[in-house]
XYZ file of C-alpha atoms in Angstrom:
393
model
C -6.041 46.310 -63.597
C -7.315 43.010 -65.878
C -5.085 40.938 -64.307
C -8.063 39.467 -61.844
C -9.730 39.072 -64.958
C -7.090 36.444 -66.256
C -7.370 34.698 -62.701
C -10.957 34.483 -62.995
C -11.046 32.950 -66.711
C -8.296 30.494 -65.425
C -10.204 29.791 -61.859
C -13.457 29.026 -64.590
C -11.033 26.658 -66.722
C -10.775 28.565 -69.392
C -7.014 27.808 -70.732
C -6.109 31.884 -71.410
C -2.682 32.246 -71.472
C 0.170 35.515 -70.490
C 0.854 35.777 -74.472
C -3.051 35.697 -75.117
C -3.531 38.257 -71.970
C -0.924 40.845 -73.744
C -2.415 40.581 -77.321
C -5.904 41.545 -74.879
C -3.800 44.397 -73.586
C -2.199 45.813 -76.755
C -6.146 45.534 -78.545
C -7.429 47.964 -76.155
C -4.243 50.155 -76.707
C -4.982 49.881 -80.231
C -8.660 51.086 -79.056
C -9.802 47.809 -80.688
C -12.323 47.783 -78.252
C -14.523 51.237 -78.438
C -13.960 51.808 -74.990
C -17.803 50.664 -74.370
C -18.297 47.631 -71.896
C -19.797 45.789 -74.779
C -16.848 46.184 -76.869
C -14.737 45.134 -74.549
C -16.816 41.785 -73.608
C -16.457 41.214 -77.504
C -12.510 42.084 -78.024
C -11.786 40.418 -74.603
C -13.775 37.092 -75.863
C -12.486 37.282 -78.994
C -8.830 37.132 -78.054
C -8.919 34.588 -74.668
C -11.159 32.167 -75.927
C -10.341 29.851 -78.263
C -12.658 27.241 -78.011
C -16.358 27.392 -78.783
C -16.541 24.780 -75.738
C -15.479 27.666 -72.797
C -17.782 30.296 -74.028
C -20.196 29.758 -71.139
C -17.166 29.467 -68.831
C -15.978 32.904 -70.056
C -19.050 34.541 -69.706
C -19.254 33.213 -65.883
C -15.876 34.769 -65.572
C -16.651 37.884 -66.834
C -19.830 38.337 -65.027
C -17.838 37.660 -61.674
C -14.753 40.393 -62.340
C -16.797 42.821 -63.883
C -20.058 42.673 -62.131
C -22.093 46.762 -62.369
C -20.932 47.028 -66.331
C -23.775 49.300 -67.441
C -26.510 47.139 -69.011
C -28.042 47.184 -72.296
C -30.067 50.348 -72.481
C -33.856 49.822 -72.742
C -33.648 51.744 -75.945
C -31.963 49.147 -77.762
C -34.868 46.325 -76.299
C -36.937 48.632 -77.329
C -36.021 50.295 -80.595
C -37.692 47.498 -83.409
C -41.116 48.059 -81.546
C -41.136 51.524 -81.987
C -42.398 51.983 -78.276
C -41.118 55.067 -76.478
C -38.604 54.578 -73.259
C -41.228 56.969 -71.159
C -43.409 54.127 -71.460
C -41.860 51.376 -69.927
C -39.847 53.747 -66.828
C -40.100 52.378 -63.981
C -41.509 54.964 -61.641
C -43.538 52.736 -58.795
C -44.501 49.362 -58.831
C -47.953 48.291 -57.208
C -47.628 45.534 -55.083
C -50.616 43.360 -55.240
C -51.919 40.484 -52.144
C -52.422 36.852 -53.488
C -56.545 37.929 -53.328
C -55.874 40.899 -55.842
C -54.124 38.476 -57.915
C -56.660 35.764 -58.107
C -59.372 38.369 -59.090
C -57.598 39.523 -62.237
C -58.875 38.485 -65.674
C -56.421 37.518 -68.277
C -57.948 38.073 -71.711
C -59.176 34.631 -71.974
C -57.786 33.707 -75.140
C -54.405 33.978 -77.275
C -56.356 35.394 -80.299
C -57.773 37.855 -77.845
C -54.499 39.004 -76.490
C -52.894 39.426 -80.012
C -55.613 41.674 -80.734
C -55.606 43.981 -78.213
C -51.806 44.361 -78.010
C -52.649 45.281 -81.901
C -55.101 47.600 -80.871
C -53.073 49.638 -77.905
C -49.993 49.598 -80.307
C -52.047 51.474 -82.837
C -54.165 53.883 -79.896
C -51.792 54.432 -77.655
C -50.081 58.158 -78.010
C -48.462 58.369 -74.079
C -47.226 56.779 -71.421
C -49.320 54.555 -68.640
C -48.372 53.782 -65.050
C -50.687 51.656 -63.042
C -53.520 50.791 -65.213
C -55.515 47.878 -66.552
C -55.170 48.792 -70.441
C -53.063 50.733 -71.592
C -48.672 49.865 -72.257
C -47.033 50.876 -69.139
C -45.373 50.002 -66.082
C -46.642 48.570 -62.641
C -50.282 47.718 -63.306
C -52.555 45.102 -64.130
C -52.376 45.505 -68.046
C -51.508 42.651 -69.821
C -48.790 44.734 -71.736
C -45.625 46.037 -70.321
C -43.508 46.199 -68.003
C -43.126 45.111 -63.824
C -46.747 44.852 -63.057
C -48.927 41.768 -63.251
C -51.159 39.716 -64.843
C -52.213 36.005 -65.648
C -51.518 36.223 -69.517
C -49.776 38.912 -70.710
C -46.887 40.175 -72.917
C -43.972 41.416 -71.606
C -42.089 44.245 -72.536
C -38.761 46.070 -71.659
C -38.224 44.046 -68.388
C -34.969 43.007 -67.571
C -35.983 39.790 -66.061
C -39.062 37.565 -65.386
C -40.925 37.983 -61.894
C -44.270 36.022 -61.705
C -43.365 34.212 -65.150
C -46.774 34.793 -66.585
C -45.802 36.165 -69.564
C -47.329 34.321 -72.456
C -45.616 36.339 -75.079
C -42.120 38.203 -74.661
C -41.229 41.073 -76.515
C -37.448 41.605 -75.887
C -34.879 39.488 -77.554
C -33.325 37.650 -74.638
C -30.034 35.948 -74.097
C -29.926 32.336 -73.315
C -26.588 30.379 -71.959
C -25.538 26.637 -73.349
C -25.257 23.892 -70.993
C -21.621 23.554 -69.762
C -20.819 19.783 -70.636
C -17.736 19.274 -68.348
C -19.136 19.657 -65.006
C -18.333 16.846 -62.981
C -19.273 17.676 -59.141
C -22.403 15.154 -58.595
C -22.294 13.580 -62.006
C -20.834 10.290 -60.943
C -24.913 8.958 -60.020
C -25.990 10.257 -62.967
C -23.779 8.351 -65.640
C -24.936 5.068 -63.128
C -28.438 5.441 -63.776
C -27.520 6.206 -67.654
C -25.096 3.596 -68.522
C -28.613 1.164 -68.445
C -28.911 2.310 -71.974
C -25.187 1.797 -72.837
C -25.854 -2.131 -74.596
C -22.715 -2.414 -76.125
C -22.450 -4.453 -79.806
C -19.575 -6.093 -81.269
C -20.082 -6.412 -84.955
C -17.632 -6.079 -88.426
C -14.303 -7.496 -88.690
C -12.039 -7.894 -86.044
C -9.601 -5.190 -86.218
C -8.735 -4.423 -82.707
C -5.364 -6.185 -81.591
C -5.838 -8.785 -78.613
C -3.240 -7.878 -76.444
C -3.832 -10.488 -73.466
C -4.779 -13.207 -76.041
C -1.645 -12.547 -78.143
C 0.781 -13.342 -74.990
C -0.914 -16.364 -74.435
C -1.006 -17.327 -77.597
C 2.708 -16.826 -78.232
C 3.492 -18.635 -75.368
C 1.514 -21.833 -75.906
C 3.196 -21.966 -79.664
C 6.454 -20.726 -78.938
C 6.298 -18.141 -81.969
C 4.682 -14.722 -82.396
C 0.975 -15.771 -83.102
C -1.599 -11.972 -83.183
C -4.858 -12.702 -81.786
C -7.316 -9.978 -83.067
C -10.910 -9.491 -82.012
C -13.850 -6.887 -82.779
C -13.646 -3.582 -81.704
C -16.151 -2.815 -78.969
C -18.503 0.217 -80.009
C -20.988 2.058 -78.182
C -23.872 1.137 -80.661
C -26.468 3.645 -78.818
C -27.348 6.457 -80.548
C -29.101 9.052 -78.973
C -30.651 12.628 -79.863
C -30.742 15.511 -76.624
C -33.350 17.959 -76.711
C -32.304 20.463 -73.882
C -34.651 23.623 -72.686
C -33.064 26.656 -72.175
C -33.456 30.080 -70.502
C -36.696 31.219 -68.575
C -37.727 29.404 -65.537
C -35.304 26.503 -66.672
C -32.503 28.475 -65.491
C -33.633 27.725 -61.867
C -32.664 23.648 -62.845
C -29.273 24.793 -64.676
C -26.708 22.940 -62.111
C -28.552 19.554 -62.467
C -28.847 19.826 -66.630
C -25.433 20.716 -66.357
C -24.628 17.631 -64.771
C -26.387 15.246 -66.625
C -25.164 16.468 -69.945
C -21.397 16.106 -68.963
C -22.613 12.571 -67.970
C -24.403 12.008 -71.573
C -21.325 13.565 -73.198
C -18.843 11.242 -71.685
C -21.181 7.775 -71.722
C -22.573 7.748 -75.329
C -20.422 8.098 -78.382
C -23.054 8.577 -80.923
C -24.481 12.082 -79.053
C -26.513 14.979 -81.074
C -27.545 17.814 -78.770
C -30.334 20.655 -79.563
C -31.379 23.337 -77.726
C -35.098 24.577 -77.716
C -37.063 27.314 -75.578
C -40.220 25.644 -73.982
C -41.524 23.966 -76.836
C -39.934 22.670 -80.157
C -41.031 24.070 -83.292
C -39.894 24.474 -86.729
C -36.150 25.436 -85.779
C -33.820 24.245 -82.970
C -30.420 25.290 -82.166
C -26.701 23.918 -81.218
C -25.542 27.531 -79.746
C -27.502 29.667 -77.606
C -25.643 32.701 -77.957
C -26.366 32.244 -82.267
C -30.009 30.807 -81.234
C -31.244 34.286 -83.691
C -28.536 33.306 -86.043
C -27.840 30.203 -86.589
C -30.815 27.452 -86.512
C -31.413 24.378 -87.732
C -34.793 23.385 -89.347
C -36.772 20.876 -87.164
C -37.479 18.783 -90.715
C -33.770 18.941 -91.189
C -33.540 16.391 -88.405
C -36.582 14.643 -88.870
C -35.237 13.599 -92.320
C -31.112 13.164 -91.068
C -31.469 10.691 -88.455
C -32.809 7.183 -88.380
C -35.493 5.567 -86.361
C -32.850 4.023 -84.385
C -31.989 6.960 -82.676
C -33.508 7.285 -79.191
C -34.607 10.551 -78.102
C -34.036 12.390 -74.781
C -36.173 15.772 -74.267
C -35.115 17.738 -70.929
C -37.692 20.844 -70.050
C -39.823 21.951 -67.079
C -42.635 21.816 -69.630
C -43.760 24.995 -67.721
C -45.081 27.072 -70.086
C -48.642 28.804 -71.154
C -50.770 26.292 -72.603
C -50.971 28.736 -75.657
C -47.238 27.732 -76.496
C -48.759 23.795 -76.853
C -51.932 23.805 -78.684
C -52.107 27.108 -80.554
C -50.627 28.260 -84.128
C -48.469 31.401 -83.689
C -48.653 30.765 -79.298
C -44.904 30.491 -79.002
C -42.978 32.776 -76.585
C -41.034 34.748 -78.651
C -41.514 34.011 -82.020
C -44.663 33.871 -84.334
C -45.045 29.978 -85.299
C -46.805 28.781 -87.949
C -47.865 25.279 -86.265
C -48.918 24.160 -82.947
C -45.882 23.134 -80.890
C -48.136 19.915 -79.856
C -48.105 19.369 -83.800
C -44.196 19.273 -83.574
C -44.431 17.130 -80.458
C -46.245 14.758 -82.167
C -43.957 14.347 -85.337
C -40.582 14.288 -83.142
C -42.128 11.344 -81.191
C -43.352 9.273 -83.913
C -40.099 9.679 -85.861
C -38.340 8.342 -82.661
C -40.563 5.954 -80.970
C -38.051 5.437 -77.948
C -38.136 8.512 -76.338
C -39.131 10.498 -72.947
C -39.341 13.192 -71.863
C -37.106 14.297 -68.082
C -38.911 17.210 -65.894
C -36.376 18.662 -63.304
C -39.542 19.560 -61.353
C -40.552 17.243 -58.810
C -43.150 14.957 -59.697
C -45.475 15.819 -56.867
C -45.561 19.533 -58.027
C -46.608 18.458 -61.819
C -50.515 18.499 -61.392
C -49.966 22.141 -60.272
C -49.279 23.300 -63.789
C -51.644 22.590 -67.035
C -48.956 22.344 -69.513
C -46.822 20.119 -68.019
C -50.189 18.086 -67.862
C -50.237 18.615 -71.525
C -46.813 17.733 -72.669
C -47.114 14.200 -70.567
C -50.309 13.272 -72.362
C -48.689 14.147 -75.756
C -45.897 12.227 -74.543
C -48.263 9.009 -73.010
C -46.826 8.834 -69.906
C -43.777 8.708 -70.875
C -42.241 12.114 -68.709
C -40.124 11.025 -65.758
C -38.573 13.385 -63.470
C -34.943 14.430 -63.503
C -33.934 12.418 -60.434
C -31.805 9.572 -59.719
C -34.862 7.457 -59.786
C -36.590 9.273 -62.675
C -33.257 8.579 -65.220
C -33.668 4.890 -63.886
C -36.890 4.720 -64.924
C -36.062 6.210 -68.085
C -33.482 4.246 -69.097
C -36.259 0.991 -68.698
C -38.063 2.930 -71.491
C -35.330 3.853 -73.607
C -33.991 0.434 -73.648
């Protein structure tokens, strides 16, 4: 019964072999695996997948052959907050006209909405359907669940709809960027080998094939001709957004970091969720885990580095200018005050917006993040990484 499960992981290019397939078979004999769906993702992964590098690929696979697995119940979203599953059921959801929309009040301020989520969490003894203030489900309160407002927290739903949500309360899962995609990549390395300024420097300690023929020829002995080895002197640091409304620009991120991958040999890669702050990330499925302290980089790599931010920059203006603002986290800075430090410790850098340039003025933080950055966002087009590259270099 697995066995379109092996020609899915193999269809995704993940290398899973028959001897690798049979170990899968005898762990589940073994009941390695719980019998739960999650178990089974784990002891599944844990046996096919043998490089860090086909994790995403995997998880495509599995999503494809084994699409209707029971999700994570809400209880375990849930269970750190200490809010009751009645609370969040979704029993009706009020649609609302663009009018009703546009006539409801968010509570003005980020210090505002912290303190009335503190306040309901300590009031609030039931559950709430279709209000304005109370935790519930399908109203206009800025807490909960499938309802809307202009700034609110979200909690225990699955998915963003309106992505208004200054705050969310569930731990979320985000996917890494896949860097071997190669459908419409071809452009992209064009427009980025403008940075590519190769340097020949040290010794020369790379054999001269051509020049060593010649050579021998013209003197009628063996004569070596040697010259320097060609490097790729550029050295550049990728700070990639992922998850949230950045999943709708996934394919084209994709595609330009297989591009960076293959055309720069000195490549660091971060991941970050809207804004940086104090920690980044290499792996988005350890992103909880395993993090790396901004100051960690700002100290490890030189000034000659040149630095590459990729986001949507669509965020709530809390998550810019305000201590403790971020998304999902409590921070102790500003993420503008991070912003700041990242781009004076690399002065070459920009910042690329998958989000059409026309459609930038529409949205007050992106507005933000290109003053912070002087000008220097371009947008993730073939044109855009052109223009980039002029920067850069």
């Amino acid at each position: 019964m697995f066995r379109p499960f092996l020609e899915n992981l193999r269809q995704h290019g993940v290398p899973a072999s028959l001897r690798e397939y049979l170990d899968l078979l005898a762990g589940l004999q073994a009941g390695l695996s719980d019998w739960t769906p999650e178990g089974f993702y784990h002891l599944s992964r844990a046996v096919l997948v043998k490089d860090e590098a086909h994790l995403d690929r995997f998880d495509r696979a599995f999503a494809q052959t084994f699409a209707g697995l029971d999700d994570i119940p809400v209880e375990a979203l849930v269970s750190n907050a200490a809010i009751p599953r009645e609370w969040l059921e979704k029993l009706a959801e009020k649609l609302l006209t663009p009018e009703e929309r546009a006539a409801i009040q968010g509570p003005g301020s980020f210090d505002e909405l912290m303190k009335r989520l503190r306040e309901r969490l300590a009031e609030q003894k039931g559950r709430h359907q279709g209000g304005n203030k109370w935790i519930g489900t399908a109203g206009t309160s800025p807490f909960g669940a499938y309802g809307y407002n202009p700034e609110g927290v979200r909690i225990g739903q699955d998915e963003s709809r309106h992505r208004r949500a200054v705050k969310v309360w569930d731990k979320r899962e985000f996917r890494d960027f896949d860097d071997s995609v190669e459908l419409g990549t071809r452009n992209i390395k064009v427009a980025l080998k403008r940075l590519r300024q190769w340097a020949r420097h040290g010794a020369a300690e790379e054999l001269d094939l051509p020049g060593t023929v010649r050579a021998s020829a013209e003197h009628g002995y063996i004569d070596v001709q040697t010259r320097p080895e060609r490097h790729n002197a550029v050295k550049v640091l990728l700070f990639l957004d992922a998850g949230g409304s950045m999943d709708d620009h996934s394919r084209i991120v994709d595609e330009l970091f297989s591009a960076a991958r293959s055309e720069f040999k000195h490549l660091e890669h971060f991941y970050f969720h809207n804004c940086i702050y104090e920690a980044v990330w290499k792996d988005n499925h350890r992103r909880w885990t395993e993090t790396t302290p901004t100051w960690d980089l700002l100290n490890r790599f030189g000034r000659d580095y040149k630095a590459i931010f990729v986001g949507d920059a669509s965020m709530s203006p809390y998550e810019i200018a305000v201590p403790g603002g971020a998304n999902e986290h409590w921070n102790a800075e500003a993420g503008e005050t991070w912003l700041r430090r990242l781009r004076e410790a690399w002065p070459d850098n920009v910042w690329l917006n998958p989000v059409p340039r026309n459609q930038w003025h529409h949205v007050p933080s992106v507005q933000m993040v290109d003053g912070i950055f002087d000008g220097r966002m371009r947008p993730l087009t073939l044109e855009g990484l052109t223009e980039a590259m002029r920067l850069l270099g």
